[in-house]
PDB file of C-alpha atoms in Angstrom:
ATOM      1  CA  UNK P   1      -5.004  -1.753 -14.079  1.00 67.00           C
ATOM      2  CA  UNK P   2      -7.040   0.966 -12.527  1.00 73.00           C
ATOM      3  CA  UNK P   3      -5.196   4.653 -12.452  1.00 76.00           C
ATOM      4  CA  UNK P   4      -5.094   6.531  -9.240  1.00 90.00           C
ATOM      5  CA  UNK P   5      -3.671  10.112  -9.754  1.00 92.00           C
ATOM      6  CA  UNK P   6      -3.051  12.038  -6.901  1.00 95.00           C
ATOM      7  CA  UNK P   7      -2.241  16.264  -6.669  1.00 95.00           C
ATOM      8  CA  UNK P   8      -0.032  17.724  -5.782  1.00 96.00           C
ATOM      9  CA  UNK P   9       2.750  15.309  -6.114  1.00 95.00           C
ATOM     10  CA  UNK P  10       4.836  17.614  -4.301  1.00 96.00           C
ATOM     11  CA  UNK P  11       4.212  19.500  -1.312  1.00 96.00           C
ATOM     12  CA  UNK P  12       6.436  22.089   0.916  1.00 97.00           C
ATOM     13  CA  UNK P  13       4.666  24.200   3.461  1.00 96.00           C
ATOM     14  CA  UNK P  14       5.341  25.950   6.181  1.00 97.00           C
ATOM     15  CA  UNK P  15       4.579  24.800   9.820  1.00 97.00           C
ATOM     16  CA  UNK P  16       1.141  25.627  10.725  1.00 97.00           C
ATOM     17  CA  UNK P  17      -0.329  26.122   7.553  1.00 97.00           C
ATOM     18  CA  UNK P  18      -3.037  23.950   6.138  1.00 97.00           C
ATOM     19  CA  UNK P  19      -2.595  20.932   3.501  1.00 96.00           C
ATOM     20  CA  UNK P  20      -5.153  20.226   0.801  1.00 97.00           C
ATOM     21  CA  UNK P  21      -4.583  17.127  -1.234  1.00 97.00           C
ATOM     22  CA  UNK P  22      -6.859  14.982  -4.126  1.00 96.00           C
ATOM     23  CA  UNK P  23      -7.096  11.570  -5.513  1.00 97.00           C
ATOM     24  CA  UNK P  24      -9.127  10.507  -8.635  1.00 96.00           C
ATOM     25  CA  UNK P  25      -9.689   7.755 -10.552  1.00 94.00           C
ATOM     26  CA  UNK P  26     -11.427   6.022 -13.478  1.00 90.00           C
ATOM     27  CA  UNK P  27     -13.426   3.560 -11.772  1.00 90.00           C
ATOM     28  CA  UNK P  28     -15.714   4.020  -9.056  1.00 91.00           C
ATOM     29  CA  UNK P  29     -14.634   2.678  -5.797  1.00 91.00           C
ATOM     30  CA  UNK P  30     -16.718   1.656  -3.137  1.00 88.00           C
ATOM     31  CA  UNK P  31     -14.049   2.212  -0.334  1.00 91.00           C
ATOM     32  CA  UNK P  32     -11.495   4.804   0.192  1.00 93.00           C
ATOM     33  CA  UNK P  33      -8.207   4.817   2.017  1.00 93.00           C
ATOM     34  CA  UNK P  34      -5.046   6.829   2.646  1.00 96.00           C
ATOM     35  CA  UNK P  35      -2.076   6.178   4.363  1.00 96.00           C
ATOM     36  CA  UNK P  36       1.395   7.607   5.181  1.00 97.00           C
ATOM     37  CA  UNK P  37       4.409   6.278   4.900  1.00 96.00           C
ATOM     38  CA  UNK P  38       7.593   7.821   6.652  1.00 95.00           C
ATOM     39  CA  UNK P  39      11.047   7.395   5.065  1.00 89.00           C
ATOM     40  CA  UNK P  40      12.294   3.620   5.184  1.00 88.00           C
ATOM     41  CA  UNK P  41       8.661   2.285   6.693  1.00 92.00           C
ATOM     42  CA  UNK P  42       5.700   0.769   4.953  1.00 93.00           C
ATOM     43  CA  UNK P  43       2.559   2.479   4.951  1.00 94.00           C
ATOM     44  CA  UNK P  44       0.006   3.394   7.705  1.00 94.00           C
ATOM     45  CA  UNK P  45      -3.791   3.897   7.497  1.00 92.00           C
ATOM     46  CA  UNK P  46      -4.561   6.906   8.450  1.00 95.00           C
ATOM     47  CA  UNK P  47      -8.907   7.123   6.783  1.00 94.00           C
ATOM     48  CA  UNK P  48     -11.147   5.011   5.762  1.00 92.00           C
ATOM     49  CA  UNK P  49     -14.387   5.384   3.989  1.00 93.00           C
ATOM     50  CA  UNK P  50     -16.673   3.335   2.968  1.00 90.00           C
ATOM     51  CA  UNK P  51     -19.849   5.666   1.448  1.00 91.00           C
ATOM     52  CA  UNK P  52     -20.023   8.313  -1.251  1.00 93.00           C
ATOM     53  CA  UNK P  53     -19.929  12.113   0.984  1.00 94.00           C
ATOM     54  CA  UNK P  54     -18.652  10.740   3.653  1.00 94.00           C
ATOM     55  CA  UNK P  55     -16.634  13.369   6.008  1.00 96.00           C
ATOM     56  CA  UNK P  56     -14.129  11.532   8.779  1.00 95.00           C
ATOM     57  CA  UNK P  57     -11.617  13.327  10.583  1.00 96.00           C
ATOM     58  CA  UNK P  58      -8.649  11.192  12.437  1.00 94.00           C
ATOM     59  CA  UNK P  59      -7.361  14.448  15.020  1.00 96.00           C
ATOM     60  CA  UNK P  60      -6.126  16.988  12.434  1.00 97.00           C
ATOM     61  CA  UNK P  61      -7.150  14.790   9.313  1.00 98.00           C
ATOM     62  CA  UNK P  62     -10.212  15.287   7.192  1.00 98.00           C
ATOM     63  CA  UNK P  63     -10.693  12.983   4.652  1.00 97.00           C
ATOM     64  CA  UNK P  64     -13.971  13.248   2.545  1.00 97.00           C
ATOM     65  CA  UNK P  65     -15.627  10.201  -0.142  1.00 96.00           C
ATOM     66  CA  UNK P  66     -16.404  12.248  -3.099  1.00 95.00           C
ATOM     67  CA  UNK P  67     -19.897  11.620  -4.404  1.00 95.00           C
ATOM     68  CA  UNK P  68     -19.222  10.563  -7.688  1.00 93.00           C
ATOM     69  CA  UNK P  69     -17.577   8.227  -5.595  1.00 93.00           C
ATOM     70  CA  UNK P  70     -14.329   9.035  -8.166  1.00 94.00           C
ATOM     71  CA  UNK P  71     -12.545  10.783  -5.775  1.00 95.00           C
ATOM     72  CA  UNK P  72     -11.611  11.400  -2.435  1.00 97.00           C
ATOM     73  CA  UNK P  73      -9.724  14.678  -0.752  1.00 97.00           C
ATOM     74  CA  UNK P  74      -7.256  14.754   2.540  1.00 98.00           C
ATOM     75  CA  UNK P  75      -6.682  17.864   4.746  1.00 98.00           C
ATOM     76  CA  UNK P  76      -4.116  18.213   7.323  1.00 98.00           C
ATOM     77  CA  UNK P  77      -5.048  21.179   9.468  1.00 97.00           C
ATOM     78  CA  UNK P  78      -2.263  23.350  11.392  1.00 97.00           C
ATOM     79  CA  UNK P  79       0.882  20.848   9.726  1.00 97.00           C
ATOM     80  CA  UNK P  80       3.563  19.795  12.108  1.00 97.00           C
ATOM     81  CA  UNK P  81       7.367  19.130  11.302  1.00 95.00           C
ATOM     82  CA  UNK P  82       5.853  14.641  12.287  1.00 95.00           C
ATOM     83  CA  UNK P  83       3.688  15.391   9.325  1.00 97.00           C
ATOM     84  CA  UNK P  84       6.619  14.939   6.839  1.00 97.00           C
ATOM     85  CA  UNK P  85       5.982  11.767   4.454  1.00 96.00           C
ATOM     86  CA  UNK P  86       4.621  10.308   1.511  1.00 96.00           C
ATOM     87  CA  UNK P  87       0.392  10.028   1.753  1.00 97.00           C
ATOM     88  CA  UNK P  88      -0.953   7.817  -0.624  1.00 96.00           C
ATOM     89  CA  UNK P  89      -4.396   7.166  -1.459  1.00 96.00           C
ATOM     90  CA  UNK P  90      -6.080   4.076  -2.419  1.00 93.00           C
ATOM     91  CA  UNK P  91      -9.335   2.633  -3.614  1.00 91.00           C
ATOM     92  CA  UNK P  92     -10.558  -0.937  -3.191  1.00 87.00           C
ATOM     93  CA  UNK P  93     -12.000  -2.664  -6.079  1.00 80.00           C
ATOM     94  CA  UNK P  94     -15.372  -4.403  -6.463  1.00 75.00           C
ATOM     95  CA  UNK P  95     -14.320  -7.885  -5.328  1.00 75.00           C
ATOM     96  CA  UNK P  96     -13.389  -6.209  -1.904  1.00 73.00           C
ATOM     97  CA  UNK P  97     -10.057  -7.701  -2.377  1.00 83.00           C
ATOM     98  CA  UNK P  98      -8.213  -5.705  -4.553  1.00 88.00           C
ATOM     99  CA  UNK P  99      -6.164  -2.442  -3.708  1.00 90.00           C
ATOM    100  CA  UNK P 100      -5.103   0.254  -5.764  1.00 92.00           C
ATOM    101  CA  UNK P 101      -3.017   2.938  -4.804  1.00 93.00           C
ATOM    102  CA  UNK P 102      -2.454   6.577  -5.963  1.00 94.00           C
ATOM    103  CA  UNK P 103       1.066   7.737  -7.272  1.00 92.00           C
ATOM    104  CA  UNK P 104       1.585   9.763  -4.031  1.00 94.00           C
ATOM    105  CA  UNK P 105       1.654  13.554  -2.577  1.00 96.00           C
ATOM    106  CA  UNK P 106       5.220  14.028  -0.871  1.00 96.00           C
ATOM    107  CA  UNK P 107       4.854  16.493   2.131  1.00 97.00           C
ATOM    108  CA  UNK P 108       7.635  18.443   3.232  1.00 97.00           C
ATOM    109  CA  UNK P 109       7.056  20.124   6.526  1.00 96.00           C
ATOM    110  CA  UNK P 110       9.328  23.549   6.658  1.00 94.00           C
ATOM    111  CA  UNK P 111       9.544  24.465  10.735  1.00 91.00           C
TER     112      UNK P 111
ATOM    113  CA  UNK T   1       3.849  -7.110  19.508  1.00 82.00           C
ATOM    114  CA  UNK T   2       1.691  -7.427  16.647  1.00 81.00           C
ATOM    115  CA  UNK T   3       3.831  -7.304  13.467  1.00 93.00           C
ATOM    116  CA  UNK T   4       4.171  -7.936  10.047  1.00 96.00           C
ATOM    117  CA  UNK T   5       8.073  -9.424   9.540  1.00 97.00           C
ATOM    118  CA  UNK T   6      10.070  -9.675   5.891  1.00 97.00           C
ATOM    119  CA  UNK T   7      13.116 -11.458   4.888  1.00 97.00           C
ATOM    120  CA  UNK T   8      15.642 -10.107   3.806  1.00 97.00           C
ATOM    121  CA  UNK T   9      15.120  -6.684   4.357  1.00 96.00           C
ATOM    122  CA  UNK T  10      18.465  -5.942   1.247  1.00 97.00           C
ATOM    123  CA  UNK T  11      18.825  -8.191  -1.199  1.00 97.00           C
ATOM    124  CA  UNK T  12      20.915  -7.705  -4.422  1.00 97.00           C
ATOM    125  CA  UNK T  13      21.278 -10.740  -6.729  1.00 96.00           C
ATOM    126  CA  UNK T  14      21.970 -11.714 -10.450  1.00 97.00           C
ATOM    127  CA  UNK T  15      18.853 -12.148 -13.591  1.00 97.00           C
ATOM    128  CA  UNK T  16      17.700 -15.855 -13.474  1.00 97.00           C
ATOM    129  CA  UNK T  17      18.956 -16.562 -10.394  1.00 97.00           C
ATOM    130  CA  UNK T  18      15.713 -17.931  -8.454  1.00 97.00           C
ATOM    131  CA  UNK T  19      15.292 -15.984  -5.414  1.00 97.00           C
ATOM    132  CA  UNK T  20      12.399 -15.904  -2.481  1.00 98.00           C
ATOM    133  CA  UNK T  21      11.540 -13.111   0.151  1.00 98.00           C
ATOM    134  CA  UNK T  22       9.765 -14.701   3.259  1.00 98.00           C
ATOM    135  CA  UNK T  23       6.590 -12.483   4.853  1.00 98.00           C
ATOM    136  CA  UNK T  24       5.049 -13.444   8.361  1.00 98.00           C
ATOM    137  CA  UNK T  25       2.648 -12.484  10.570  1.00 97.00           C
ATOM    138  CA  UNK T  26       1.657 -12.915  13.866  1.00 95.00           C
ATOM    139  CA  UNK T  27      -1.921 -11.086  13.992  1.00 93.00           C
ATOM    140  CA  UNK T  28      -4.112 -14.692  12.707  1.00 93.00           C
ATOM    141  CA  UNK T  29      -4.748 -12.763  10.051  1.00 93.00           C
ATOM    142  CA  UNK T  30      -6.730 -13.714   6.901  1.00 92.00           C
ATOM    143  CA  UNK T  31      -5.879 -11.685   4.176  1.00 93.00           C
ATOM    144  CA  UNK T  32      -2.254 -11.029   2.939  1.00 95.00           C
ATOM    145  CA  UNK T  33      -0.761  -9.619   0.154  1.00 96.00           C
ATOM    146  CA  UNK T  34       2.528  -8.255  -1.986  1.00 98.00           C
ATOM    147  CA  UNK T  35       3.122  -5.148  -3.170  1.00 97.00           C
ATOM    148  CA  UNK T  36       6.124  -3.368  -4.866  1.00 97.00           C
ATOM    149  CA  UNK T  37       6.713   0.241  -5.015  1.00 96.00           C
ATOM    150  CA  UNK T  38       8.330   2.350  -7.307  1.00 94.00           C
ATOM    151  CA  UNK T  39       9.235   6.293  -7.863  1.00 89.00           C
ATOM    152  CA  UNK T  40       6.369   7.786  -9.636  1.00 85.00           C
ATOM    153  CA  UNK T  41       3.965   4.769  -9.634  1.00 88.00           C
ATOM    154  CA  UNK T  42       2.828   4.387  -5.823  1.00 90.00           C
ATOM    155  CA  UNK T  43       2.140   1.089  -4.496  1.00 94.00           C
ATOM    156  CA  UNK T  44       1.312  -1.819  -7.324  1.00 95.00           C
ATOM    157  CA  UNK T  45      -0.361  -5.263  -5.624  1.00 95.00           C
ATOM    158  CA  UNK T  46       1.068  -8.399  -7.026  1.00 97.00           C
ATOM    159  CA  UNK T  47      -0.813 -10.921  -5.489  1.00 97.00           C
ATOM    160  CA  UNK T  48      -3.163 -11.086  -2.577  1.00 95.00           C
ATOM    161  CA  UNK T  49      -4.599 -14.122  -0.351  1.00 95.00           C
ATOM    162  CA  UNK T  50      -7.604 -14.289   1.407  1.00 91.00           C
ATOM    163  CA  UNK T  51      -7.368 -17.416   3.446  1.00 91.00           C
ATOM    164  CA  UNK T  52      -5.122 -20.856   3.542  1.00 94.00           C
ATOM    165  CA  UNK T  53      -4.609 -22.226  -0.288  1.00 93.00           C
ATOM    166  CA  UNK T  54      -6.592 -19.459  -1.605  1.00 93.00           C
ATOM    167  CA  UNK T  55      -4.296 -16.732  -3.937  1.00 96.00           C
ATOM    168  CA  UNK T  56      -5.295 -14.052  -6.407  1.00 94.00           C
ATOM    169  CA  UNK T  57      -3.668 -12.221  -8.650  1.00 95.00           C
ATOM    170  CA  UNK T  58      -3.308  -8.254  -8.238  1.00 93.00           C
ATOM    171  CA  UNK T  59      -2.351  -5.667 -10.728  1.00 92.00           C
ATOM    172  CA  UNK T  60       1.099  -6.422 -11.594  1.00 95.00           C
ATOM    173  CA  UNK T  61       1.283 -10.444 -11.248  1.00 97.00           C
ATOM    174  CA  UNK T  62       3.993 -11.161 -14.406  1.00 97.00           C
ATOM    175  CA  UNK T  63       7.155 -12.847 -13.092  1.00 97.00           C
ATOM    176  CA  UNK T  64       5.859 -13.701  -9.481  1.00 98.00           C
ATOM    177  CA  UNK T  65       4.418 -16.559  -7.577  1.00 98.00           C
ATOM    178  CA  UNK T  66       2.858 -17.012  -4.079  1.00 98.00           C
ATOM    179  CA  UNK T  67       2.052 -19.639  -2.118  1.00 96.00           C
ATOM    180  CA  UNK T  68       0.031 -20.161   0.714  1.00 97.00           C
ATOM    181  CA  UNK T  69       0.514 -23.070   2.591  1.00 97.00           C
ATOM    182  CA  UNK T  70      -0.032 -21.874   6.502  1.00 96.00           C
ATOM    183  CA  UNK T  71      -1.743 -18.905   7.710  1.00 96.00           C
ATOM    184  CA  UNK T  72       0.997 -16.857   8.892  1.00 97.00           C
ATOM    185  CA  UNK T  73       3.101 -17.013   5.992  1.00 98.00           C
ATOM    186  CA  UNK T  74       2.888 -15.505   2.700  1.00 98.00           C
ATOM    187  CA  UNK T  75       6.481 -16.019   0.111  1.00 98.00           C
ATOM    188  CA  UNK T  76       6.982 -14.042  -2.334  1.00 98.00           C
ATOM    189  CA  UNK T  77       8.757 -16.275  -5.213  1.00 98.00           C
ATOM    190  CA  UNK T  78      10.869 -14.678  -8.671  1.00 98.00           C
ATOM    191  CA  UNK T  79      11.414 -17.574 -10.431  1.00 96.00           C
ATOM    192  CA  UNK T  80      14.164 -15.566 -12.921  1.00 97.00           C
ATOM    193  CA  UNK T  81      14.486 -11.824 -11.715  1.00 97.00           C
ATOM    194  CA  UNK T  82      14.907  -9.446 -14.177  1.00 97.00           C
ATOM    195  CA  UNK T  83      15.899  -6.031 -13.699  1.00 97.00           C
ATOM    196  CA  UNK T  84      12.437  -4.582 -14.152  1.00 97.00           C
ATOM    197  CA  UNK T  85      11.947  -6.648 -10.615  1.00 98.00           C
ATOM    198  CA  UNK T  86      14.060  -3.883  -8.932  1.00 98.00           C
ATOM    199  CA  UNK T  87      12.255  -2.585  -6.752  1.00 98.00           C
ATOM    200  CA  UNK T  88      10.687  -1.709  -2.999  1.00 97.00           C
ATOM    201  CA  UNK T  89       8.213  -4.797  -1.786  1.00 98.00           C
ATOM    202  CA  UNK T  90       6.053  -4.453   0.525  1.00 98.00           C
ATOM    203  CA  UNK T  91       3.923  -7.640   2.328  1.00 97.00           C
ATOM    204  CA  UNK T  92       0.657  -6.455   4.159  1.00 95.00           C
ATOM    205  CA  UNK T  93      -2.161  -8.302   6.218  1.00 94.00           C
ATOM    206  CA  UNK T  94      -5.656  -7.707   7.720  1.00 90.00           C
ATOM    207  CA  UNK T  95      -7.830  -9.344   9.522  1.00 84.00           C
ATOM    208  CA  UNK T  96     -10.536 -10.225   6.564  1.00 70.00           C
ATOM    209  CA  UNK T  97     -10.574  -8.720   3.274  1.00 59.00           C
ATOM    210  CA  UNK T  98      -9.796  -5.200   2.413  1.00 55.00           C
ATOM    211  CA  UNK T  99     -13.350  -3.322   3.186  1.00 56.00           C
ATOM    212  CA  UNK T 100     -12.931  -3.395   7.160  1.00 62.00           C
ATOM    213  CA  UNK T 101      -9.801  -4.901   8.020  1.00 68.00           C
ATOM    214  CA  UNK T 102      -6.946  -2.238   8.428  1.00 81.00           C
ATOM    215  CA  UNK T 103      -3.507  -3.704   6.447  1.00 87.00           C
ATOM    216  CA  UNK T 104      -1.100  -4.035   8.670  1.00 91.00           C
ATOM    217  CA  UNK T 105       2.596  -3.245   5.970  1.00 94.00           C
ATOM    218  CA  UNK T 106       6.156  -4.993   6.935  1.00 95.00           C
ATOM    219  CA  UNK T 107       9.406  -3.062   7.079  1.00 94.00           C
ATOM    220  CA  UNK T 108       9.985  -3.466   3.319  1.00 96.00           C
ATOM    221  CA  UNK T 109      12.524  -5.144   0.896  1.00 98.00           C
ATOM    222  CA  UNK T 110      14.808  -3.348  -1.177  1.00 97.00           C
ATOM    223  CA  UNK T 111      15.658  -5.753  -4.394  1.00 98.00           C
ATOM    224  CA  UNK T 112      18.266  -5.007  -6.557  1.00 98.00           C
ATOM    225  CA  UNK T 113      18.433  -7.287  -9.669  1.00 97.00           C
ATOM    226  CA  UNK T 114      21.725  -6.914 -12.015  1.00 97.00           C
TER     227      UNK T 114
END
């Protein structure tokens, strides 16, 4: 199947500082996605994006479509202790069906 | 309330022994779709359904079986669990396919297979 790696896989900041955090693949995907998932939940879309540059912020999210449309980046501006989880990314494959998610970035929030 | 509902949510069983976690929905939603999660490996998609009789295979698809008889419900079927089935599984929907419909994940079942 089609490898998502994500960076860093770990994650402990302080409260208020910024979060950067990366996904790449393989394959080209046409859409991008990330979610969180808080302990003992399923997942959550946060982002979506559906074309290659794209910028869309979700209140202190950024997410941006990279344009070699191989990648895709999350921020998290001014981090909270609620921002504690496990964000995943994940691409959709060319049958618009088909979902493949990254290996995770664990965020630990330090108040 | 719109939900996505799994049963059981703990389940720890025996290899071979046959063995089915149930997945509905009450959103009249088109797609659904299994998933298991592991440490290390993110979220893996065993199968996926876009309507009523219609079933794909995902990424990880060995040792599994779906059916899709009515619209709200989506079974997720080990025929003989082996312990490389131990795992997190997670059932989603959305309202169409992936591109625009946001998946909607149940709570999650936590298989243990000795």
């Amino acid at each position: 199947g089609q490898q998502l790696n994500q960076s860093p896989q770990s994650m402990f900041i302080q409260e208020g500082e910024d979060v950067s955090m990366n996904c790449t693949s393989s394959s080209i995907f046409n859409t991008w996605l990330w979610y969180k998932q808080d302990p003992g939940e399923g997942p959550v879309l946060l982002i979506a994006l559906y074309k290659a540059g794209e910028l869309t912020s979700n209140g202190r999210l950024t997410a941006q479509f990279g344009i070699t449309r191989k990648d895709s980046f999350l921020n998290i501006s001014a981090s909270i202790p609620s921002d504690v989880g496990i964000y995943f990314c994940a691409g959709l494959g060319n049958t618009g069906n088909q979902f493949y998610f990254g290996t995770g970035t664990s965020l630990t929030v330090i108040p | 309330e719109a939900q996505v509902t799994q049963n059981p949510r703990y389940l720890i069983t025996v290899t071979g022994k046959k063995l089915t976690v149930t997945c509905s929905q009450n959103m009249n939603h088109e797609y659904m779709s299994w998933y298991r999660q592991d440490p290390g490996l993110g979220l893996r998609q065993i199968y996926y359904s876009m309507n009523v009789e219609v079933t794909d295979k995902g990424d990880v698809p060995e040792g599994y079986k779906v059916s899709r008889k009515e619209k709200r419900n989506f079974p997720l079927i080990l025929e003989s669990p082996s312990p490389n089935q131990t795992s997190l599984y997670f059932c989603a929907s959305s309202s169409s396919g992936g591109a625009f419909g946001t998946q909607y994940f149940g709570p999650g079942t936590r298989l243990l297979v000795l």
